[in-house]
Short mmCIF file of C-alpha atoms and ligand atoms in Angstrom, two decimals:
data_model
loop_
_atom_site.label_atom_id
_atom_site.label_comp_id
_atom_site.label_asym_id
_atom_site.label_seq_id
_atom_site.Cartn_x
_atom_site.Cartn_y
_atom_site.Cartn_z
CA UNK A 1225 165.04 120.75 135.25
CA UNK A 1226 166.20 122.70 132.51
CA UNK A 1227 164.57 126.59 131.44
CA UNK A 1228 162.63 123.84 128.64
CA UNK A 1229 161.35 122.08 131.64
CA UNK A 1230 160.85 125.04 133.62
CA UNK A 1231 159.18 126.87 131.05
CA UNK A 1232 156.54 123.13 130.89
CA UNK A 1233 155.72 123.07 134.41
CA UNK A 1234 154.31 126.68 134.69
CA UNK A 1235 152.68 126.28 131.65
CA UNK A 1236 150.83 123.63 132.25
CA UNK A 1237 150.38 124.95 136.09
CA UNK A 1238 148.78 127.46 133.85
CA UNK A 1239 146.77 126.08 131.96
CA UNK A 1240 145.26 123.83 134.90
CA UNK A 1241 144.71 127.37 136.67
CA UNK A 1242 142.78 128.68 133.95
CA UNK A 1243 140.50 125.84 133.50
CA UNK A 1244 139.64 125.40 136.87
CA UNK A 1245 138.88 129.27 136.80
CA UNK A 1246 136.62 128.28 134.08
CA UNK A 1247 134.94 125.57 135.94
CA UNK A 1248 134.70 127.77 138.81
CA UNK A 1249 133.46 130.67 136.88
CA UNK A 1250 130.62 128.70 135.24
CA UNK A 1251 129.40 127.52 138.54
CA UNK A 1252 129.87 130.84 140.19
CA UNK A 1253 127.71 132.54 137.07
CA UNK A 1254 125.53 128.77 136.91
CA UNK A 1255 125.08 130.02 140.74
CA UNK A 1256 124.10 133.62 140.11
CA UNK A 1257 121.96 132.18 137.41
CA UNK A 1258 119.92 129.92 139.51
CA UNK A 1259 119.89 133.45 142.03
CA UNK A 1260 118.33 135.43 139.37
CA UNK A 1261 115.62 132.73 138.54
CA UNK A 1262 114.96 132.20 142.33
CA UNK A 1263 114.49 136.32 142.92
CA UNK A 1264 111.91 136.35 140.41
CA UNK A 1265 110.27 134.11 142.10
CA UNK A 1266 110.41 135.52 145.71
CA UNK A 1267 109.51 139.49 144.15
CA UNK A 1268 106.48 137.16 142.84
CA UNK A 1269 105.80 136.05 146.52
CA UNK A 1270 106.21 139.17 148.02
CA UNK A 1271 103.95 140.90 145.79
CA UNK A 1272 101.00 138.56 145.71
CA UNK A 1273 101.24 138.11 149.57
CA UNK A 1274 97.86 138.53 151.06
CA UNK A 1275 98.28 137.46 154.34
CA UNK A 1276 95.23 137.73 157.18
CA UNK A 1277 95.63 141.55 157.39
CA UNK A 1278 95.57 142.42 153.87
CA UNK A 1279 92.54 140.47 153.62
CA UNK A 1280 90.84 142.33 156.09
CA UNK A 1281 91.30 145.22 153.68
CA UNK A 1282 90.45 143.61 151.12
CA UNK A 1283 86.91 142.48 153.24
CA UNK A 1284 86.63 145.83 153.99
CA UNK A 1285 86.86 147.95 150.52
CA UNK A 1286 84.81 145.09 149.36
CA UNK A 1287 81.46 146.24 151.67
CA UNK A 1288 82.45 150.23 151.22
CA UNK A 1289 81.96 149.42 147.50
CA UNK A 1290 79.38 147.66 147.96
CA UNK A 1291 77.62 150.72 149.90
CA UNK A 1292 78.40 153.18 146.82
CA UNK A 1293 77.00 150.35 144.27
CA UNK A 1294 73.66 150.50 145.62
CA UNK A 1295 73.73 154.53 146.74
CA UNK A 1296 74.02 155.58 143.20
CA UNK A 1297 73.96 154.68 139.11
CA UNK A 1298 78.18 154.48 138.37
CA UNK A 1299 79.13 155.03 142.20
CA UNK A 1300 81.61 152.23 142.35
CA UNK A 1301 83.23 149.88 140.19
CA UNK A 1302 80.67 147.28 141.32
CA UNK A 1303 77.76 147.67 138.98
CA UNK A 1304 75.56 146.08 141.65
CA UNK A 1305 72.91 145.53 139.04
CA UNK A 1306 69.34 145.17 140.16
CA UNK A 1307 68.09 141.27 139.02
CA UNK A 1308 64.07 141.66 139.88
CA UNK A 1309 64.43 138.39 141.57
CA UNK A 1310 62.44 138.79 144.72
CA UNK A 1311 61.42 135.79 145.78
CA UNK A 1312 62.18 131.94 145.05
CA UNK A 1313 60.31 128.68 144.45
CA UNK A 1314 59.12 126.88 147.72
CA UNK A 1315 59.11 123.58 146.45
CA UNK A 1316 55.38 123.11 145.84
CA UNK A 1317 55.99 123.66 141.96
CA UNK A 1318 55.19 121.30 139.05
CA UNK A 1319 56.01 121.31 135.69
CA UNK A 1320 58.57 121.40 132.78
CA UNK A 1321 60.52 124.19 132.31
CA UNK A 1322 63.38 124.94 129.80
CA UNK A 1323 66.91 126.54 130.42
CA UNK A 1324 69.64 127.94 128.28
CA UNK A 1325 72.82 128.73 129.71
CA UNK A 1326 75.46 130.85 128.09
CA UNK A 1327 78.15 132.42 129.54
CA UNK A 1328 81.47 130.45 128.26
CA UNK A 1329 82.92 128.77 125.97
CA UNK A 1330 80.00 126.18 126.31
CA UNK A 1331 76.49 126.27 126.09
CA UNK A 1332 73.84 124.23 127.80
CA UNK A 1333 70.36 123.42 127.15
CA UNK A 1334 68.26 121.40 130.09
CA UNK A 1335 64.80 120.82 130.83
CA UNK A 1336 64.01 120.50 134.27
CA UNK A 1337 61.03 119.28 135.41
CA UNK A 1338 59.91 119.58 139.18
CA UNK A 1339 57.69 117.25 141.12
CA UNK A 1340 56.18 119.25 143.16
CA UNK A 1341 57.79 117.26 146.13
CA UNK A 1342 59.94 119.53 148.60
CA UNK A 1343 62.87 120.96 147.22
CA UNK A 1344 62.89 118.03 144.39
CA UNK A 1345 63.77 118.18 141.33
CA UNK A 1346 62.46 114.74 139.57
CA UNK A 1347 65.23 115.19 136.68
CA UNK A 1348 67.11 117.60 134.55
CA UNK A 1349 68.46 116.31 131.09
CA UNK A 1350 71.58 118.19 129.75
CA UNK A 1351 72.84 118.74 126.70
CA UNK A 1352 76.24 120.79 126.51
CA UNK A 1353 77.81 121.74 123.29
CA UNK A 1354 81.02 124.40 122.45
CA UNK A 1355 80.14 127.26 121.24
CA UNK A 1356 81.94 127.94 117.50
CA UNK A 1357 85.04 130.50 117.71
CA UNK A 1358 83.56 132.42 115.08
CA UNK A 1359 80.71 133.05 117.00
CA UNK A 1360 81.75 134.85 119.49
CA UNK A 1361 82.69 137.69 117.96
CA UNK A 1362 80.36 137.50 114.87
CA UNK A 1363 76.73 139.55 114.77
CA UNK A 1364 74.07 138.79 117.64
CA UNK A 1365 72.17 137.50 114.27
CA UNK A 1366 74.44 134.49 113.75
CA UNK A 1367 74.91 133.61 117.29
CA UNK A 1368 71.35 133.61 118.94
CA UNK A 1369 70.14 131.68 115.06
CA UNK A 1370 73.21 128.44 115.97
CA UNK A 1371 71.23 129.07 119.77
CA UNK A 1372 67.97 128.66 118.51
CA UNK A 1373 68.63 126.12 116.42
CA UNK A 1374 70.14 123.92 119.06
CA UNK A 1375 67.60 124.51 121.29
CA UNK A 1376 65.24 123.08 118.45
CA UNK A 1377 67.19 119.96 118.06
CA UNK A 1378 66.44 119.91 121.92
CA UNK A 1379 63.28 120.34 121.68
CA UNK A 1380 62.78 117.71 118.68
CA UNK A 1381 64.43 115.02 120.14
CA UNK A 1382 61.65 114.47 122.96
CA UNK A 1383 60.51 111.51 123.12
CA UNK A 1384 57.69 112.16 125.54
CA UNK A 1385 54.36 112.51 123.85
CA UNK A 1386 53.45 114.33 127.00
CA UNK A 1387 55.98 116.68 126.31
CA UNK A 1388 56.21 116.83 122.79
CA UNK A 1389 52.08 117.98 123.05
CA UNK A 1390 53.38 121.29 125.26
CA UNK A 1391 52.53 124.14 123.21
CA UNK A 1392 54.28 126.82 124.83
CA UNK A 1393 57.42 126.63 126.23
CA UNK A 1394 58.73 128.49 129.45
CA UNK A 1395 62.79 129.14 129.12
CA UNK A 1396 65.08 130.21 131.62
CA UNK A 1397 67.62 132.08 129.75
CA UNK A 1398 71.13 132.68 131.44
CA UNK A 1399 73.12 134.81 129.73
CA UNK A 1400 76.45 135.37 132.09
CA UNK A 1401 77.38 138.93 130.98
CA UNK A 1402 76.58 142.38 132.16
CA UNK A 1403 72.52 143.42 132.08
CA UNK A 1404 70.53 146.27 132.85
CA UNK A 1405 67.84 144.27 133.46
CA UNK A 1406 64.08 145.98 132.60
CA UNK A 1407 62.10 143.42 134.26
CA UNK A 1408 62.77 139.88 135.50
CA UNK A 1409 62.86 138.46 132.27
CA UNK A 1410 64.09 141.21 129.79
CA UNK A 1411 67.49 142.89 129.58
CA UNK A 1412 70.06 145.28 127.79
CA UNK A 1413 73.58 144.01 127.21
CA UNK A 1414 75.79 146.86 128.58
CA UNK A 1415 79.49 145.16 127.54
CA UNK A 1416 80.95 142.05 126.86
CA UNK A 1417 83.85 139.97 128.81
CA UNK A 1418 85.43 136.38 128.44
CA UNK A 1419 86.45 137.05 124.77
CA UNK A 1420 82.98 137.68 123.46
CA UNK A 1421 82.66 140.71 121.15
CA UNK A 1422 79.86 141.21 119.15
CA UNK A 1423 79.05 144.48 118.72
CA UNK A 1424 75.13 144.81 117.72
CA UNK A 1425 73.89 143.49 120.81
CA UNK A 1426 75.58 145.77 123.14
CA UNK A 1427 72.96 147.94 124.10
CA UNK A 1428 70.08 145.75 122.63
CA UNK A 1429 67.20 143.40 124.32
CA UNK A 1430 68.69 139.86 124.40
CA UNK A 1431 65.36 138.25 125.30
CA UNK A 1432 64.12 139.49 122.61
CA UNK A 1433 66.57 138.75 120.38
CA UNK A 1434 66.57 135.07 121.40
CA UNK A 1435 62.59 135.21 121.01
CA UNK A 1436 63.15 136.34 117.54
CA UNK A 1437 65.64 133.73 116.87
CA UNK A 1438 63.48 131.12 118.30
CA UNK A 1439 59.99 132.24 116.29
CA UNK A 1440 62.25 131.95 112.73
CA UNK A 1441 63.17 128.64 113.82
CA UNK A 1442 59.20 128.33 114.45
CA UNK A 1443 59.74 127.28 118.30
CA UNK A 1444 57.30 128.33 120.49
CA UNK A 1445 59.26 129.87 123.59
CA UNK A 1446 59.06 132.07 126.05
CA UNK A 1447 61.80 133.63 127.61
CA UNK A 1448 60.47 133.24 131.47
CA UNK A 1449 63.36 134.68 133.55
CA UNK A 1450 66.78 136.23 131.74
CA UNK A 1451 69.48 135.44 134.61
CA UNK A 1452 73.35 135.60 134.91
CA UNK A 1453 74.46 132.52 136.39
CA UNK A 1454 75.06 133.56 139.91
CA UNK A 1455 71.52 134.48 139.97
CA UNK A 1456 71.16 130.75 138.62
CA UNK A 1457 72.85 129.21 141.51
CA UNK A 1458 71.16 131.22 144.08
CA UNK A 1459 68.05 130.09 143.19
CA UNK A 1460 68.87 126.26 143.14
CA UNK A 1461 70.88 127.08 145.99
CA UNK A 1462 68.07 128.78 148.10
CA UNK A 1463 65.36 125.97 146.91
CA UNK A 1464 67.55 123.25 148.66
CA UNK A 1465 68.66 125.25 151.44
CA UNK A 1466 67.07 128.36 152.61
CA UNK A 1467 69.73 129.95 154.55
CA UNK A 1468 71.41 130.41 150.88
CA UNK A 1469 72.16 134.19 151.04
CA UNK A 1470 74.82 134.53 147.89
CA UNK A 1471 75.93 132.58 145.31
CA UNK A 1472 79.61 132.95 143.64
CA UNK A 1473 81.41 131.54 140.48
CA UNK A 1474 84.76 131.18 139.78
CA UNK A 1475 85.00 129.57 136.53
CA UNK A 1476 86.08 130.99 133.26
CA UNK A 1477 85.33 134.22 134.64
CA UNK A 1478 84.36 135.29 137.95
CA UNK A 1479 80.90 137.12 140.04
CA UNK A 1480 78.94 137.22 142.54
CA UNK A 1481 75.22 138.14 143.83
CA UNK A 1482 73.39 138.02 147.04
CA UNK A 1483 70.09 138.82 148.76
CA UNK A 1484 69.72 142.43 149.61
CA UNK A 1485 66.82 144.68 151.20
CA UNK A 1486 65.02 146.70 149.06
CA UNK A 1487 65.16 149.90 151.16
CA UNK A 1488 69.13 149.66 151.11
CA UNK A 1489 69.01 150.35 147.61
CA UNK A 1490 69.49 153.92 147.38
CA UNK A 1491 69.45 154.32 143.65
CA UNK A 1492 66.23 152.41 143.25
CA UNK A 1493 64.63 154.77 145.86
CA UNK A 1494 60.91 153.54 146.43
CA UNK A 1495 61.36 150.05 144.73
CA UNK A 1496 58.58 147.74 146.04
CA UNK A 1497 58.94 144.22 146.13
CA UNK A 1498 56.28 142.02 147.65
CA UNK A 1499 59.26 139.92 149.49
CA UNK A 1500 61.18 143.80 150.41
CA UNK A 1501 64.49 141.84 149.24
CA UNK A 1502 65.62 141.75 145.94
CA UNK A 1503 68.36 139.80 144.46
CA UNK A 1504 72.39 142.41 143.22
CA UNK A 1505 74.08 141.01 140.81
CA UNK A 1506 77.20 142.51 141.29
CA UNK A 1507 79.08 141.99 138.89
CA UNK A 1508 82.26 141.73 141.33
CA UNK A 1509 84.92 140.47 138.66
CA UNK A 1510 85.06 144.58 138.22
CA UNK A 1511 86.14 145.34 141.41
CA UNK A 1512 88.91 147.42 142.25
CA UNK A 1513 90.77 148.12 145.09
CA UNK A 1514 94.49 149.65 146.29
CA UNK A 1515 94.58 146.90 149.20
CA UNK A 1516 94.55 144.44 146.42
CA UNK A 1517 98.12 142.68 145.77
CA UNK A 1518 98.98 143.65 142.59
CA UNK A 1519 102.42 142.45 140.61
CA UNK A 1520 103.60 143.86 137.64
CA UNK A 1521 102.74 140.63 135.61
CA UNK A 1522 99.05 142.01 136.56
CA UNK A 1523 99.81 145.71 134.94
CA UNK A 1524 101.24 144.07 131.53
CA UNK A 1525 98.04 141.19 131.73
CA UNK A 1526 95.93 143.82 131.77
CA UNK A 1527 97.51 146.48 129.50
CA UNK A 1528 97.91 143.29 126.77
CA UNK A 1529 94.23 142.79 127.08
CA UNK A 1530 91.22 144.01 125.26
CA UNK A 1531 89.33 145.54 128.02
CA UNK A 1532 92.16 147.89 130.03
CA UNK A 1533 91.33 148.75 133.32
CA UNK A 1534 88.47 146.31 133.15
CA UNK A 1535 87.49 143.39 135.43
CA UNK A 1536 90.83 143.77 137.65
CA UNK A 1537 89.49 141.75 140.41
CA UNK A 1538 88.80 139.10 137.65
CA UNK A 1539 91.67 138.99 136.08
CA UNK A 1540 93.30 138.12 139.20
CA UNK A 1541 90.80 135.09 140.26
CA UNK A 1542 89.69 133.37 137.52
CA UNK A 1543 90.31 130.58 135.16
CA UNK A 1544 90.49 132.51 132.04
CA UNK A 1545 94.10 134.44 133.53
CA UNK A 1546 95.95 132.51 135.93
CA UNK A 1547 97.53 130.03 133.30
CA UNK A 1548 98.45 133.83 131.90
CA UNK A 1549 99.53 134.76 134.86
CA UNK A 1550 102.28 131.93 135.08
CA UNK A 1551 103.25 132.12 131.69
CA UNK A 1552 104.09 135.66 132.18
CA UNK A 1553 106.50 134.43 135.69
CA UNK A 1554 108.29 132.23 133.53
CA UNK A 1555 108.97 134.33 130.69
CA UNK A 1556 110.47 136.68 133.13
CA UNK A 1557 112.70 134.08 134.39
CA UNK A 1558 113.63 132.44 131.21
CA UNK A 1559 115.00 136.24 130.01
CA UNK A 1560 116.82 136.95 133.33
CA UNK A 1561 118.51 133.72 133.82
CA UNK A 1562 119.23 130.73 131.54
CA UNK A 1563 117.75 127.89 133.52
CA UNK A 1564 115.10 127.84 130.71
CA UNK A 1565 117.77 127.50 127.76
CA UNK A 1566 117.32 129.80 125.20
CA UNK A 1567 114.03 131.94 125.49
CA UNK A 1568 111.34 130.03 124.11
CA UNK A 1569 109.11 132.11 121.72
CA UNK A 1570 106.03 130.39 123.15
CA UNK A 1571 106.29 131.92 126.10
CA UNK A 1572 105.67 135.07 124.54
CA UNK A 1573 102.12 133.46 122.87
CA UNK A 1574 99.12 135.11 124.68
CA UNK A 1575 97.31 131.91 126.91
CA UNK A 1576 99.39 129.76 125.42
CA UNK A 1577 99.77 127.91 128.91
CA UNK A 1578 96.02 127.82 129.57
CA UNK A 1579 94.36 126.86 133.25
CA UNK A 1580 93.89 123.43 133.50
CA UNK A 1581 97.55 122.77 132.26
CA UNK A 1582 99.20 125.48 135.07
CA UNK A 1583 96.92 122.65 137.18
CA UNK A 1584 97.97 119.67 135.92
CA UNK A 1585 101.38 121.32 136.65
CA UNK A 1586 100.56 122.20 140.69
CA UNK A 1587 99.32 119.03 141.50
CA UNK A 1588 101.30 117.26 139.64
CA UNK A 1589 102.44 114.95 142.45
CA UNK A 1590 105.03 112.48 140.85
CA UNK A 1591 108.92 112.47 142.43
CA UNK A 1592 110.55 113.86 139.38
CA UNK A 1593 107.87 116.30 138.59
CA UNK A 1594 107.17 114.53 134.82
CA UNK A 1595 103.71 115.92 134.15
CA UNK A 1596 105.74 119.40 134.48
CA UNK A 1597 108.23 118.41 132.62
CA UNK A 1598 105.99 117.29 129.28
CA UNK A 1599 104.17 120.41 130.02
CA UNK A 1600 106.75 122.58 129.71
CA UNK A 1601 108.14 120.21 126.52
CA UNK A 1602 105.22 119.86 124.31
CA UNK A 1603 102.83 123.52 124.79
CA UNK A 1604 106.18 125.83 125.98
CA UNK A 1605 109.19 124.31 123.90
CA UNK A 1606 111.48 123.80 126.99
CA UNK A 1607 112.83 121.07 126.58
CA UNK A 1608 115.40 119.16 129.50
CA UNK A 1609 114.34 120.69 132.11
CA UNK A 1610 116.32 119.94 135.51
CA UNK A 1611 114.12 119.02 138.53
CA UNK A 1612 115.12 121.73 140.20
CA UNK A 1613 113.88 123.97 138.18
CA UNK A 1614 110.43 122.27 137.35
CA UNK A 1615 109.68 122.81 141.37
CA UNK A 1616 110.25 126.32 140.72
CA UNK A 1617 107.61 126.44 138.25
CA UNK A 1618 105.56 124.48 140.47
CA UNK A 1619 106.15 127.50 143.01
CA UNK A 1620 104.82 130.15 140.58
CA UNK A 1621 101.81 127.92 140.02
CA UNK A 1622 101.70 127.56 143.81
CA UNK A 1623 101.46 131.71 144.50
CA UNK A 1624 98.91 132.51 141.76
CA UNK A 1625 96.96 130.38 142.84
CA UNK A 1626 97.16 130.99 146.48
CA UNK A 1627 96.45 134.42 146.03
CA UNK A 1628 93.82 134.10 143.41
CA UNK A 1629 91.94 132.13 145.90
CA UNK A 1630 92.33 134.09 149.16
CA UNK A 1631 91.36 137.29 147.35
CA UNK A 1632 88.03 135.40 146.08
CA UNK A 1633 87.56 134.34 149.80
CA UNK A 1634 88.05 138.00 150.89
CA UNK A 1635 85.64 138.91 147.96
CA UNK A 1636 83.44 136.75 149.57
CA UNK A 1637 83.30 137.74 153.51
CA UNK A 1638 82.81 140.86 151.75
CA UNK A 1639 79.06 139.99 150.98
CA UNK A 1640 78.33 138.63 154.53
CA UNK A 1641 80.15 141.53 156.05
CA UNK A 1642 77.55 143.66 153.74
CA UNK A 1643 74.83 142.05 154.86
CA UNK A 1644 76.16 141.30 158.94
CA UNK A 1645 77.04 137.52 158.83
CA UNK A 1646 80.22 137.87 159.21
CA UNK A 1647 80.55 138.16 163.09
CA UNK A 1648 82.24 141.81 162.84
CA UNK A 1649 79.69 143.59 164.24
CA UNK A 1650 80.75 141.91 167.81
CA UNK A 1651 79.23 137.91 167.03
CA UNK A 1652 75.83 139.75 167.88
CA UNK A 1653 74.92 140.88 164.58
CA UNK A 1654 75.01 137.19 163.02
CA UNK A 1655 73.25 136.14 165.92
CA UNK A 1656 69.90 135.19 166.34
CA UNK A 1657 67.21 135.23 169.36
CA UNK A 1658 65.94 131.61 170.15
CA UNK A 1659 64.04 131.70 173.55
CA UNK A 1660 66.30 133.14 176.07
CA UNK A 1661 68.98 132.34 174.14
CA UNK A 1662 71.26 133.32 170.93
CA UNK A 1663 72.37 131.16 168.76
CA UNK A 1664 74.83 132.14 165.48
CA UNK A 1665 72.99 132.33 162.32
CA UNK A 1666 73.90 129.19 160.06
CA UNK A 1667 75.41 131.18 156.43
CA UNK A 1668 75.04 129.19 153.05
CA UNK A 1669 77.04 130.49 150.24
CA UNK A 1670 76.20 128.55 147.24
CA UNK A 1671 79.19 128.33 145.36
CA UNK A 1672 80.45 127.18 141.12
CA UNK A 1673 82.52 127.05 138.84
CA UNK A 1674 85.33 124.87 137.51
CA UNK A 1675 88.01 126.55 139.58
CA UNK A 1676 86.60 125.88 142.92
CA UNK A 1677 84.67 122.38 141.95
CA UNK A 1678 87.86 120.63 140.12
CA UNK A 1679 90.87 122.42 141.22
CA UNK A 1680 91.54 121.50 145.11
CA UNK A 1681 94.59 123.28 146.37
CA UNK A 1682 92.52 126.34 145.07
CA UNK A 1683 89.03 125.05 147.13
CA UNK A 1684 91.73 124.28 149.59
CA UNK A 1685 93.43 127.21 150.05
CA UNK A 1686 89.68 129.31 149.43
CA UNK A 1687 88.47 127.57 152.65
CA UNK A 1688 91.61 128.04 154.98
CA UNK A 1689 91.41 131.89 153.90
CA UNK A 1690 87.55 131.76 155.04
CA UNK A 1691 88.58 130.08 158.13
CA UNK A 1692 91.22 132.55 159.09
CA UNK A 1693 89.56 136.15 158.27
CA UNK A 1694 86.10 134.83 159.83
CA UNK A 1695 88.20 133.40 162.93
CA UNK A 1696 86.95 130.34 164.94
CA UNK A 1697 83.89 131.17 166.48
CA UNK A 1698 82.14 132.99 163.48
CA UNK A 1699 83.42 130.37 160.36
CA UNK A 1700 81.90 126.87 161.73
CA UNK A 1701 78.50 128.53 160.35
CA UNK A 1702 79.25 130.16 157.41
CA UNK A 1703 79.50 127.28 155.06
CA UNK A 1704 80.20 127.54 151.08
CA UNK A 1705 78.09 124.70 149.21
CA UNK A 1706 79.02 123.92 145.66
CA UNK A 1707 76.04 123.39 143.28
CA UNK A 1708 76.26 122.28 140.16
CA UNK A 1709 74.59 122.89 137.28
CA UNK A 1710 73.10 125.57 139.57
CA UNK A 1711 73.26 127.99 136.87
CA UNK A 1712 71.66 126.17 134.76
CA UNK A 1713 68.89 124.35 136.15
CA UNK A 1714 68.96 127.82 138.07
CA UNK A 1715 67.07 129.35 135.86
CA UNK A 1716 64.52 126.79 134.70
CA UNK A 1717 63.51 127.67 138.20
CA UNK A 1718 63.52 131.48 138.33
CA UNK A 1719 61.45 130.77 135.07
CA UNK A 1720 59.06 128.53 136.75
CA UNK A 1721 58.66 130.86 139.82
CA UNK A 1722 57.48 133.93 136.95
CA UNK A 1723 55.63 131.80 134.10
CA UNK A 1724 52.06 131.34 136.85
CA UNK A 1725 51.18 134.02 138.70
CA UNK A 1726 49.42 131.53 141.12
CA UNK A 1727 53.24 129.85 142.09
CA UNK A 1728 53.16 130.12 145.81
CA UNK A 1729 56.59 131.47 146.66
CA UNK A 1730 58.70 132.16 149.80
CA UNK A 1731 59.77 135.45 150.86
CA UNK A 1732 63.43 136.13 150.82
CA UNK A 1733 64.41 137.64 154.01
P1 LIG B 2762 82.48 128.13 132.98
O1 LIG B 2762 83.26 129.63 133.90
O2 LIG B 2762 83.01 128.66 131.60
O3 LIG B 2762 80.66 128.57 132.63
P2 LIG B 2762 83.42 126.33 134.38
O4 LIG B 2762 82.86 126.32 135.22
O5 LIG B 2762 83.52 124.68 133.76
O6 LIG B 2762 82.84 126.91 133.16
O7 LIG B 2762 84.84 126.47 134.61
C1 LIG B 2762 85.63 126.21 133.34
C2 LIG B 2762 87.11 126.83 133.62
O8 LIG B 2762 87.77 126.26 134.91
C3 LIG B 2762 88.20 126.38 132.61
O9 LIG B 2762 88.56 128.44 131.81
C4 LIG B 2762 89.42 126.65 133.43
O10 LIG B 2762 90.11 127.21 133.25
C5 LIG B 2762 88.96 126.15 134.66
N1 LIG B 2762 89.17 124.38 133.98
C6 LIG B 2762 88.93 123.54 133.98
N2 LIG B 2762 89.20 122.51 134.06
C7 LIG B 2762 90.54 122.84 135.06
C8 LIG B 2762 90.48 122.06 136.09
N3 LIG B 2762 90.54 120.62 136.07
N4 LIG B 2762 90.96 122.02 136.92
C9 LIG B 2762 90.92 123.41 137.37
N5 LIG B 2762 90.86 124.26 136.55
C10 LIG B 2762 89.94 123.94 135.97
MG1 LIG B 2763 79.46 128.85 134.02
#
């Protein structure tokens, strides 16, 4: 081989080496970037860890905070609000009652007919309406005028002459925001949550505002009960099953209420109720404990929210936020690796990935995760995501949902602990004596809200965590019962029990 030949051969070899090096280099960097995305998931997983030991710490913290909130006003982040609901119906009542359920982007008007036949609700009719977005941040007058006119339309549509002839109607008003109750039928708005912000209603009597709007429309209706959605759910739960001791809502927001002994409500000493008990609205969305597994995504979500340092528990659990936590994790993955290609500007838009979309990705059971690809493409404008990256996204949804469900379970057991139904005081406190034998008391928790009722993975994770925390012996005796439409129908029930003094009501405890 001449000099030229040798030169050419060397040149070719060098070129081949360079190409090979480039290919290998690209593979290595691809592997590195994939690894970085996986690390984001692994860190999320560690940050969200909610093993049973930690959940038990959350249970204890919840019970401690409940005590503190009952001991003094402002004693805890849990407001533990008095509801003045101290008894429930016993099923013998008759009559037609109305309810209005306001607490999210939809509101509902209901008519409930009680048949007087133990726990039978003859019929109920519901009409749903979205609240126009602009009314959520408008004035109190605009909002209540809209509600009163919808109520008026509902009443005017009544074909039944017997109903049309009713003069004064009794209404249960479900208003699912923190309210300082002044009686069972009146209360003052403390603050807005869930995206509502109507400043001129804060500090005002909510029932009075509604009654003014109704009378302006010529509607003769009295607010006989002002309740929270959890209280309505408990009322309906109790109507159907007397072992119901608490109610939990996990929907757009999250909250819980339960039956407390009046003498345990230390901040209202001397509180007398006919039943010796009262329903307490916990406002548990605002629960906070250092035992909660909090990640940098939660910290950022909170800082970017209109109510920083508020509703921390809710921000880890409820439907308003889960999708946005997932969006933040995908954004981080996209910034730290190129598994999603160039960073999509959509990923920086808060709340663009709504929880139902996240749920659809999590529940995608197609072999090629088609729905995940579609949502990434259509909503987040991230096209052509390879299958293994789609799997990563499903894992993110899983971690976020699992943590939410397990924390909600810990919260529920916290309530049971406070009232001695979790079996922790030795199994004895959860037992009742029947003759010489004793058995564990049946305990029912009414549960409502889109996240629990429509999201099977969430439900399964929550139920699984309940069983883990309570253990084999107690857990079969604790029943979570879906109480659909409880927030509305229950308000009508509370209205019924407060509309006529002659109505018999049962003792709570
Ligand atoms: P609200 O709490 O607003 O009264 P719901 O109890 O119906 O209403 O809950 C609605 C919330 O549930 C939505 O904000 C959404 O986050 C969540 N959600 C709605 N549809 C689904 C679904 N199919 N699967 C899981 N969660 C859902
Ligand atoms: Mg609701």
